[in-house]
């Protein structure tokens, strides 16, 4: 018997094809308008006789002086255009830190240590246990040795040892992958929010690798989990100014001196989420790197809501009533993050969205302002602008909220969830673990567009848009997912009972 399609199915299919047709027409409106005009001109030219064509040519011929002046103007304008246009910034390659197995921090061990560290505070221990059960973190995340001690020993010596382990490891891996001589590094940028020693971490790298004395080095601190994209933006600006140069960006967070040993719940939460991690990225504006580069930087959009007091105070390093230092995460964090995201996508939308989505957004905005003020705003379909999404793995709630707000599928946020599960919240470097996950799955094809979104204290929401320069083969070595990618994705329960 022939299948009888339901009216609802037929209607949904009609709506689908109508929307696709609308998007095609709007996105190619210039072609549709110019095509009849060009065809008309071509037909008129074909109707002319050879004598008429010659007569027309003679009527528009120039004298010597006007010809020379016109040629001069053309050359001047062309030269000015090519000299003033922005340089293309390439991401040649990057490397992520993979913690040794001996640094693993399984949930059961974490809770047991919490009981030994806070024997008189069972409520604080139970709170951390509940947070771990709902955190989305797996059993292979890592903490530095100082946090494994009972009680933890957050000394300057151990913090420097962690910094050297993480930063030197990823730097060695990057130099090996890119075959870059350290003497050819022109710009060095290191971002680490909470650990800022003297000499700086950038000076530590200069000393270790004997970098040039005229290198342009920067050390960014106190800028939160979105500092990685701030570093990318700074590197882009510098590379626009200095031709034929390359820049190395190091993004990390040193955990050793930042473990909270008190009982304030809002300050205990970071203990449950933050883990060891780091990434090293090589950027270049050299034409010779175009072929081997993995990505091309398209846009960086930064949003800072620090002028608002609530946004400024929602993530803050402070002392508790007992004088113990920690990071206080305010209860309004998700609301503040949502407002920052809204401001950021309002800026980035016109840069990346197709004309059809921009037009729908504009019409909805006008309707809300004039006719129906209580109607819901139109949420643009960012899936039309990007093939891949790298959402900062700050926690399960952050990923859930962005998936809902941007109407993304489970596959779109898979890299973020798996990074949180395998490595935890690695602060500013989490975006690169997510990018590496997509590569390890063999999903990164030439021409694919990637949207990196990160949040940070201040409060900030920063975005970077990349375009894949070449189809990336599944990496065999130097990938943090090299020996475990076949196990992912895994099912992550809403609650894991400990």
C-alpha positions as a printed NumPy array, in Angstrom:
array([[  0.   ,   0.   ,   0.   ],
       [  1.305,   3.518,  -0.714],
       [  2.29 ,   5.625,   2.262],
       [ -0.086,   8.402,   3.241],
       [  1.808,  11.412,   4.55 ],
       [  0.241,  13.224,   7.48 ],
       [ -0.915,  16.844,   6.995],
       [  1.396,  18.   ,   9.805],
       [  4.428,  16.381,   8.141],
       [  3.573,  17.895,   4.741],
       [  3.097,  21.308,   6.32 ],
       [  6.445,  21.137,   8.163],
       [  8.222,  20.11 ,   4.955],
       [  6.619,  23.016,   3.065],
       [  7.74 ,  25.42 ,   5.794],
       [ 11.247,  23.975,   5.68 ],
       [ 11.595,  24.407,   1.893],
       [  9.983,  27.847,   2.04 ],
       [ 12.571,  28.957,   4.61 ],
       [ 15.427,  27.491,   2.542],
       [ 14.122,  29.293,  -0.55 ],
       [ 13.822,  32.558,   1.383],
       [ 17.383,  32.264,   2.691],
       [ 18.741,  31.501,  -0.791],
       [ 16.965,  34.488,  -2.376],
       [ 17.975,  36.987,   0.334],
       [ 21.589,  35.801,   0.502],
       [ 21.94 ,  36.077,  -3.297],
       [ 19.844,  39.205,  -3.836],
       [ 22.685,  41.121,  -5.542],
       [ 23.143,  38.325,  -8.069],
       [ 19.446,  38.267,  -8.881],
       [ 19.398,  42.061,  -9.34 ],
       [ 22.574,  42.311, -11.447],
       [ 21.993,  39.278, -13.675],
       [ 19.19 ,  40.828, -15.819],
       [ 21.19 ,  44.053, -16.141],
       [ 24.309,  42.201, -17.317],
       [ 22.307,  40.05 , -19.735],
       [ 20.723,  43.175, -21.24 ],
       [ 24.152,  44.792, -21.819],
       [ 25.486,  41.57 , -23.371],
       [ 22.542,  41.302, -25.764],
       [ 22.969,  44.936, -26.846],
       [ 26.682,  44.415, -27.504],
       [ 26.017,  41.262, -29.565],
       [ 23.545,  43.199, -31.724],
       [ 26.167,  45.791, -32.735],
       [ 28.012,  45.501, -36.048],
       [ 31.872,  45.597, -36.168],
       [ 31.808,  49.193, -37.463],
       [ 29.525,  50.281, -34.611],
       [ 31.854,  48.616, -32.057],
       [ 34.877,  50.417, -33.606],
       [ 33.039,  53.741, -33.6  ],
       [ 32.093,  53.263, -29.947],
       [ 35.735,  52.472, -29.058],
       [ 36.997,  55.603, -30.846],
       [ 34.444,  57.751, -29.039],
       [ 35.803,  56.734, -25.622],
       [ 39.542,  56.822, -26.499],
       [ 41.673,  59.111, -24.331],
       [ 44.434,  61.582, -25.067],
       [ 47.925,  60.917, -23.697],
       [ 47.735,  63.232, -20.664],
       [ 44.394,  62.018, -19.312],
       [ 45.546,  58.426, -19.847],
       [ 48.728,  59.001, -17.814],
       [ 46.782,  60.772, -15.037],
       [ 44.203,  57.995, -14.922],
       [ 46.932,  55.347, -14.776],
       [ 48.652,  57.24 , -11.946],
       [ 45.404,  57.436,  -9.945],
       [ 44.733,  53.73 , -10.452],
       [ 48.242,  52.777,  -9.329],
       [ 48.057,  55.126,  -6.309],
       [ 44.661,  53.819,  -5.16 ],
       [ 45.707,  50.201,  -5.669],
       [ 48.938,  50.689,  -3.735],
       [ 47.128,  52.433,  -0.87 ],
       [ 44.541,  49.646,  -0.718],
       [ 47.066,  46.807,  -0.597],
       [ 49.272,  48.624,   1.934],
       [ 46.435,  49.551,   4.308],
       [ 44.321,  46.402,   4.296],
       [ 44.636,  44.182,   7.404],
       [ 47.201,  41.415,   7.359],
       [ 45.891,  37.864,   7.425],
       [ 46.577,  36.152,  10.767],
       [ 47.177,  32.41 ,  10.622],
       [ 47.031,  29.871,  13.425],
       [ 49.889,  27.591,  12.424],
       [ 49.361,  25.   ,  15.173],
       [ 48.807,  24.617,  18.917],
       [ 49.529,  22.195,  21.745],
       [ 47.618,  21.276,  24.908],
       [ 48.97 ,  20.023,  28.24 ],
       [ 48.179,  16.459,  29.198],
       [ 48.624,  15.883,  32.959],
       [ 50.507,  12.779,  34.136],
       [ 48.29 ,   9.942,  35.379],
       [ 49.786,  10.267,  38.865],
       [ 48.043,  13.657,  39.22 ],
       [ 44.543,  12.239,  38.74 ],
       [ 41.917,  13.414,  41.217],
       [ 39.011,  10.9  ,  41.281],
       [ 35.853,  12.115,  42.993],
       [ 36.123,   9.591,  45.842],
       [ 39.683,  10.713,  46.618],
       [ 38.634,  14.357,  46.427],
       [ 35.831,  13.825,  48.963],
       [ 38.079,  11.777,  51.252],
       [ 40.689,  14.541,  51.249],
       [ 37.982,  17.116,  51.961],
       [ 36.897,  15.101,  55.015],
       [ 40.473,  14.995,  56.307],
       [ 41.095,  18.691,  55.617],
       [ 37.782,  19.89 ,  57.116],
       [ 37.02 ,  17.304,  59.848],
       [ 34.852,  19.739,  61.811],
       [ 32.851,  20.946,  58.778],
       [ 30.701,  18.003,  57.552],
       [ 28.253,  20.399,  55.846],
       [ 31.035,  21.856,  53.689],
       [ 32.19 ,  18.363,  52.747],
       [ 28.649,  17.293,  51.811],
       [ 28.24 ,  20.452,  49.742],
       [ 31.392,  19.693,  47.731],
       [ 30.262,  16.1  ,  47.258],
       [ 26.89 ,  17.257,  45.869],
       [ 28.624,  19.695,  43.546],
       [ 30.916,  16.955,  42.233],
       [ 27.946,  14.656,  41.649],
       [ 26.342,  17.282,  39.377],
       [ 29.495,  18.874,  37.965],
       [ 29.872,  16.811,  34.795],
       [ 33.52 ,  16.047,  35.64 ],
       [ 34.898,  12.537,  35.11 ],
       [ 37.433,  10.489,  37.039],
       [ 40.532,  11.453,  35.027],
       [ 40.807,  15.17 ,  35.783],
       [ 44.061,  16.239,  37.425],
       [ 45.249,  18.419,  40.304],
       [ 48.863,  19.44 ,  41.027],
       [ 50.866,  17.616,  43.752],
       [ 50.491,  20.446,  46.283],
       [ 46.699,  19.93 ,  46.341],
       [ 47.112,  16.183,  46.927],
       [ 48.99 ,  16.842,  50.159],
       [ 47.022,  16.719,  53.421],
       [ 46.685,  19.501,  54.222],
       [ 47.39 ,  21.161,  50.832],
       [ 50.709,  23.022,  50.619],
       [ 50.235,  26.084,  48.374],
       [ 53.804,  27.377,  48.532],
       [ 55.499,  29.62 ,  45.989],
       [ 58.07 ,  26.904,  45.225],
       [ 55.4  ,  24.318,  44.384],
       [ 53.413,  26.863,  42.37 ],
       [ 56.498,  27.618,  40.278],
       [ 57.073,  23.876,  39.804],
       [ 53.529,  23.472,  38.484],
       [ 53.974,  26.478,  36.176],
       [ 57.24 ,  25.088,  34.803],
       [ 55.73 ,  21.638,  34.264],
       [ 52.692,  22.921,  32.382],
       [ 54.242,  25.783,  30.411],
       [ 57.498,  24.08 ,  29.446],
       [ 55.64 ,  20.907,  28.391],
       [ 53.269,  22.703,  26.02 ],
       [ 56.044,  24.944,  24.707],
       [ 58.225,  21.919,  23.918],
       [ 55.303,  20.233,  22.194],
       [ 54.512,  23.341,  20.127],
       [ 58.124,  23.786,  19.02 ],
       [ 58.291,  20.123,  18.011],
       [ 55.011,  20.235,  16.073],
       [ 55.825,  23.451,  14.21 ],
       [ 59.622,  22.928,  13.901],
       [ 60.01 ,  26.512,  15.095],
       [ 63.387,  27.779,  16.247],
       [ 62.824,  29.73 ,  19.524],
       [ 65.079,  32.488,  18.183],
       [ 62.41 ,  33.241,  15.556],
       [ 59.697,  34.05 ,  18.093],
       [ 58.94 ,  37.757,  17.716],
       [ 56.064,  38.142,  20.184],
       [ 55.367,  36.218,  23.407],
       [ 52.127,  36.55 ,  25.387],
       [ 51.384,  34.583,  28.571],
       [ 48.071,  34.75 ,  30.399],
       [ 47.536,  33.29 ,  33.867],
       [ 44.83 ,  34.918,  35.931],
       [ 45.657,  34.135,  39.573],
       [ 49.384,  33.338,  39.73 ],
       [ 51.561,  36.32 ,  38.824],
       [ 55.073,  35.936,  40.272],
       [ 58.156,  38.108,  39.822],
       [ 60.017,  37.542,  37.521],
       [ 56.946,  36.94 ,  35.377],
       [ 55.926,  33.721,  33.651],
       [ 56.875,  35.243,  30.292],
       [ 60.348,  36.006,  31.69 ],
       [ 60.547,  32.387,  32.836],
       [ 60.01 ,  31.264,  29.231],
       [ 62.544,  33.753,  27.884],
       [ 65.132,  32.427,  30.321],
       [ 64.386,  28.76 ,  29.623],
       [ 64.441,  28.991,  25.814],
       [ 67.014,  31.803,  25.545],
       [ 64.712,  33.971,  23.459],
       [ 65.945,  37.144,  21.761],
       [ 66.57 ,  40.253,  23.841],
       [ 64.322,  42.361,  21.589],
       [ 61.319,  40.045,  21.854],
       [ 58.007,  41.772,  22.617],
       [ 56.77 ,  39.951,  25.718],
       [ 53.563,  40.436,  27.71 ],
       [ 52.242,  38.821,  30.892],
       [ 48.471,  39.127,  31.484],
       [ 46.954,  38.401,  34.899],
       [ 43.64 ,  38.832,  36.714],
       [ 41.563,  38.54 ,  33.52 ],
       [ 39.725,  35.285,  34.222],
       [ 38.832,  32.355,  31.994],
       [ 38.4  ,  34.505,  28.873],
       [ 41.998,  35.767,  29.006],
       [ 42.996,  33.329,  26.26 ],
       [ 40.938,  35.201,  23.657],
       [ 42.18 ,  38.526,  25.02 ],
       [ 45.704,  37.244,  24.356],
       [ 44.699,  36.249,  20.825],
       [ 43.292,  39.742,  20.266],
       [ 46.491,  41.354,  21.567],
       [ 48.614,  39.105,  19.347],
       [ 46.454,  40.018,  16.343],
       [ 46.926,  43.753,  16.952],
       [ 50.681,  43.352,  17.298],
       [ 50.934,  41.209,  14.181],
       [ 49.052,  43.887,  12.245],
       [ 51.776,  46.351,  13.222],
       [ 54.856,  44.136,  12.745],
       [ 55.108,  42.461,   9.294],
       [ 56.658,  39.061,   8.685],
       [ 56.418,  38.064,  12.36 ],
       [ 55.021,  35.286,  14.512],
       [ 53.582,  35.215,  18.011],
       [ 53.361,  32.521,  20.664],
       [ 50.417,  32.683,  23.081],
       [ 50.49 ,  30.641,  26.308],
       [ 47.159,  30.219,  28.14 ],
       [ 47.023,  28.489,  31.519],
       [ 45.88 ,  28.692,  35.13 ],
       [ 48.126,  27.596,  38.001],
       [ 46.028,  25.743,  40.605],
       [ 48.576,  25.298,  43.429],
       [ 48.199,  28.665,  45.231],
       [ 44.444,  28.901,  44.659],
       [ 42.915,  26.03 ,  46.591],
       [ 40.373,  27.368,  49.106],
       [ 40.637,  25.811,  52.577],
       [ 37.668,  27.508,  54.234],
       [ 33.964,  26.685,  54.567],
       [ 32.144,  29.38 ,  52.536],
       [ 30.026,  27.541,  49.957],
       [ 30.319,  30.167,  47.225],
       [ 34.107,  29.898,  47.531],
       [ 34.225,  26.082,  47.699],
       [ 32.67 ,  25.641,  44.259],
       [ 35.872,  26.49 ,  42.289],
       [ 37.635,  23.659,  44.164],
       [ 35.188,  21.244,  42.547],
       [ 35.561,  22.562,  38.99 ],
       [ 39.074,  23.878,  38.27 ],
       [ 41.782,  21.44 ,  37.156],
       [ 45.262,  21.487,  35.584],
       [ 45.613,  22.525,  31.959],
       [ 47.337,  24.777,  29.477],
       [ 47.713,  25.519,  25.77 ],
       [ 50.394,  27.039,  23.535],
       [ 49.364,  28.626,  20.218],
       [ 51.546,  29.805,  17.319],
       [ 50.144,  32.698,  15.271],
       [ 51.809,  34.14 ,  12.194],
       [ 51.308,  36.808,   9.513],
       [ 53.942,  35.322,   7.201],
       [ 52.776,  34.443,   3.685],
       [ 55.017,  31.375,   3.811],
       [ 52.878,  29.915,   6.624],
       [ 49.653,  30.052,   4.636],
       [ 49.907,  26.488,   3.306],
       [ 50.75 ,  24.734,   6.556],
       [ 48.54 ,  26.804,   8.891],
       [ 45.504,  25.081,  10.36 ],
       [ 43.227,  28.111,  10.707],
       [ 42.786,  31.732,   9.726],
       [ 41.582,  34.301,  12.264],
       [ 38.425,  36.047,  11.013],
       [ 37.037,  38.055,  13.95 ],
       [ 37.621,  38.746,  17.636],
       [ 34.764,  40.424,  19.524],
       [ 35.235,  41.485,  23.15 ],
       [ 32.491,  42.531,  25.563],
       [ 33.268,  43.976,  29.001],
       [ 30.433,  44.598,  31.491],
       [ 32.666,  45.857,  34.297],
       [ 30.884,  49.211,  34.469],
       [ 27.955,  47.407,  36.112],
       [ 28.59 ,  46.736,  39.829],
       [ 26.77 ,  43.386,  39.855],
       [ 28.777,  42.159,  36.874],
       [ 32.035,  43.425,  38.378],
       [ 31.52 ,  41.552,  41.668],
       [ 30.017,  38.277,  40.452],
       [ 33.439,  36.538,  40.273],
       [ 35.883,  37.93 ,  42.799],
       [ 38.993,  36.829,  44.648],
       [ 38.596,  37.72 ,  48.312],
       [ 39.073,  36.674,  51.93 ],
       [ 36.362,  34.906,  53.92 ],
       [ 35.535,  35.965,  57.537],
       [ 38.399,  33.736,  58.755],
       [ 40.947,  35.411,  56.466],
       [ 41.237,  32.508,  53.994],
       [ 41.56 ,  33.547,  50.346],
       [ 39.431,  32.056,  47.589],
       [ 37.31 ,  32.808,  44.516],
       [ 33.756,  33.835,  45.322],
       [ 31.218,  32.845,  42.654],
       [ 28.072,  34.944,  43.091],
       [ 24.603,  33.401,  42.791],
       [ 23.837,  35.851,  39.939],
       [ 26.661,  34.457,  37.79 ],
       [ 24.465,  32.797,  35.138],
       [ 22.263,  35.874,  34.8  ],
       [ 25.319,  38.117,  34.393],
       [ 26.821,  35.691,  31.867],
       [ 23.557,  35.714,  29.889],
       [ 23.538,  39.511,  29.684],
       [ 27.197,  39.577,  28.596],
       [ 26.507,  36.917,  25.955],
       [ 23.552,  38.913,  24.635],
       [ 25.76 ,  41.987,  24.192],
       [ 28.472,  39.938,  22.523],
       [ 26.24 ,  38.2  ,  19.985],
       [ 24.56 ,  41.526,  19.162],
       [ 28.001,  42.701,  18.013],
       [ 29.179,  39.521,  16.339],
       [ 25.866,  38.696,  14.655],
       [ 26.1  ,  41.245,  11.809],
       [ 29.675,  40.115,  11.12 ],
       [ 28.896,  36.425,  10.635],
       [ 25.18 ,  35.833,  10.074],
       [ 23.761,  35.49 ,   6.551],
       [ 21.588,  38.34 ,   5.284],
       [ 18.409,  36.277,   5.692],
       [ 18.913,  35.902,   9.455],
       [ 19.853,  39.562,   9.876],
       [ 16.703,  40.639,   8.065],
       [ 14.485,  38.399,  10.196],
       [ 16.118,  39.721,  13.352],
       [ 15.586,  43.338,  12.219],
       [ 11.917,  42.759,  11.353],
       [ 11.292,  41.048,  14.698],
       [ 13.032,  43.879,  16.525],
       [ 10.861,  46.487,  14.774],
       [  7.696,  44.498,  15.515],
       [  8.581,  44.244,  19.211],
       [  9.346,  47.962,  19.455],
       [  6.25 ,  49.199,  17.619],
       [  3.505,  46.585,  17.9  ],
       [  4.067,  43.746,  20.385],
       [  6.449,  44.816,  23.12 ],
       [  5.956,  41.607,  25.128],
       [  6.692,  39.219,  22.25 ],
       [  9.809,  37.076,  22.398],
       [ 12.912,  38.39 ,  20.572],
       [ 14.032,  36.429,  17.526],
       [ 17.092,  34.284,  18.23 ],
       [ 19.236,  34.107,  15.06 ],
       [ 20.208,  30.66 ,  13.863],
       [ 23.968,  30.7  ,  14.407],
       [ 24.163,  27.168,  13.035],
       [ 23.946,  28.81 ,   9.588],
       [ 27.12 ,  30.778,  10.353],
       [ 29.265,  28.108,  12.029],
       [ 29.97 ,  24.406,  11.671],
       [ 31.62 ,  24.051,  15.102],
       [ 31.099,  25.641,  18.516],
       [ 33.717,  25.758,  21.291],
       [ 31.96 ,  26.945,  24.451],
       [ 34.157,  27.536,  27.489],
       [ 33.91 ,  24.428,  29.678],
       [ 33.312,  26.465,  32.822],
       [ 30.757,  24.042,  34.191],
       [ 27.73 ,  22.024,  33.216],
       [ 25.359,  24.964,  33.887],
       [ 27.304,  27.225,  31.502],
       [ 27.154,  24.694,  28.657],
       [ 23.46 ,  23.926,  29.294],
       [ 22.541,  27.606,  29.259],
       [ 24.373,  28.369,  26.014],
       [ 22.988,  25.275,  24.316],
       [ 19.494,  26.433,  25.222],
       [ 20.052,  30.106,  24.361],
       [ 21.647,  29.425,  20.971],
       [ 19.363,  26.455,  20.181],
       [ 22.285,  24.106,  19.598],
       [ 22.148,  20.339,  19.199],
       [ 23.886,  17.814,  21.447],
       [ 26.583,  17.346,  18.791],
       [ 27.33 ,  21.081,  18.715],
       [ 28.172,  21.098,  22.45 ],
       [ 29.745,  17.635,  22.498],
       [ 33.32 ,  18.973,  22.462],
       [ 32.593,  21.251,  25.44 ],
       [ 30.916,  18.531,  27.521],
       [ 33.619,  15.954,  26.817],
       [ 36.386,  18.458,  27.627],
       [ 34.719,  19.253,  30.957],
       [ 34.335,  15.533,  31.657],
       [ 37.899,  14.536,  30.731],
       [ 39.938,  17.571,  31.845],
       [ 37.615,  19.702,  34.02 ],
       [ 37.532,  23.489,  33.872],
       [ 41.046,  24.353,  32.697],
       [ 40.209,  28.067,  32.602],
       [ 41.472,  29.986,  29.55 ],
       [ 42.895,  26.887,  27.839],
       [ 39.617,  24.912,  27.72 ],
       [ 38.738,  26.217,  24.232],
       [ 41.827,  24.569,  22.758],
       [ 41.043,  21.182,  24.311],
       [ 37.639,  21.475,  22.621],
       [ 39.195,  22.394,  19.266],
       [ 41.538,  19.434,  19.639],
       [ 38.556,  17.137,  20.365],
       [ 36.855,  18.148,  17.102],
       [ 40.106,  17.512,  15.223],
       [ 40.634,  14.145,  16.926],
       [ 37.147,  13.101,  15.817],
       [ 38.092,  13.908,  12.208],
       [ 35.326,  16.509,  11.858],
       [ 37.403,  19.558,  10.926],
       [ 37.207,  20.142,   7.166],
       [ 38.6  ,  22.868,   4.945],
       [ 36.352,  25.929,   4.998],
       [ 34.646,  25.047,   8.289],
       [ 33.927,  28.013,  10.574],
       [ 34.519,  27.787,  14.323],
       [ 33.09 ,  30.002,  17.056],
       [ 34.982,  30.133,  20.344],
       [ 33.057,  31.676,  23.261],
       [ 34.628,  32.36 ,  26.666],
       [ 33.52 ,  34.044,  29.878],
       [ 35.698,  35.647,  32.533],
       [ 35.7  ,  37.725,  35.677],
       [ 35.187,  41.437,  35.253],
       [ 32.639,  40.434,  33.795],
       [ 33.646,  39.574,  30.216],
       [ 32.303,  37.606,  27.28 ],
       [ 34.764,  37.237,  24.398],
       [ 34.408,  35.551,  21.009],
       [ 36.823,  34.457,  18.309],
       [ 35.879,  33.25 ,  14.835],
       [ 38.251,  30.996,  12.903],
       [ 38.103,  29.48 ,   9.431],
       [ 39.718,  26.119,   8.784],
       [ 42.543,  26.529,   6.296],
       [ 42.847,  22.867,   5.344],
       [ 41.22 ,  19.555,   6.147],
       [ 42.896,  18.358,   9.333],
       [ 43.866,  14.726,   9.583],
       [ 43.27 ,  12.918,  12.831],
       [ 46.373,  13.608,  14.964],
       [ 48.376,  10.608,  16.108],
       [ 50.706,  12.275,  18.606],
       [ 50.85 ,  15.509,  20.603],
       [ 47.07 ,  15.477,  21.107],
       [ 45.584,  15.381,  24.618],
       [ 42.982,  12.964,  23.19 ],
       [ 45.474,  10.722,  21.374],
       [ 44.931,   7.506,  23.351],
       [ 41.347,   8.003,  24.53 ],
       [ 39.32 ,   9.612,  21.726],
       [ 37.752,   6.265,  20.783],
       [ 36.018,   6.186,  24.183],
       [ 34.188,   9.444,  23.525],
       [ 31.518,  10.693,  23.558],
       [ 30.371,   9.112,  26.814],
       [ 27.004,   9.365,  28.51 ],
       [ 27.159,  11.784,  31.442],
       [ 24.358,  11.256,  33.986],
       [ 22.69 ,  14.271,  35.551],
       [ 23.792,  13.001,  38.982],
       [ 26.642,  10.568,  39.758],
       [ 26.151,   9.192,  43.245],
       [ 29.384,   9.087,  45.25 ]])
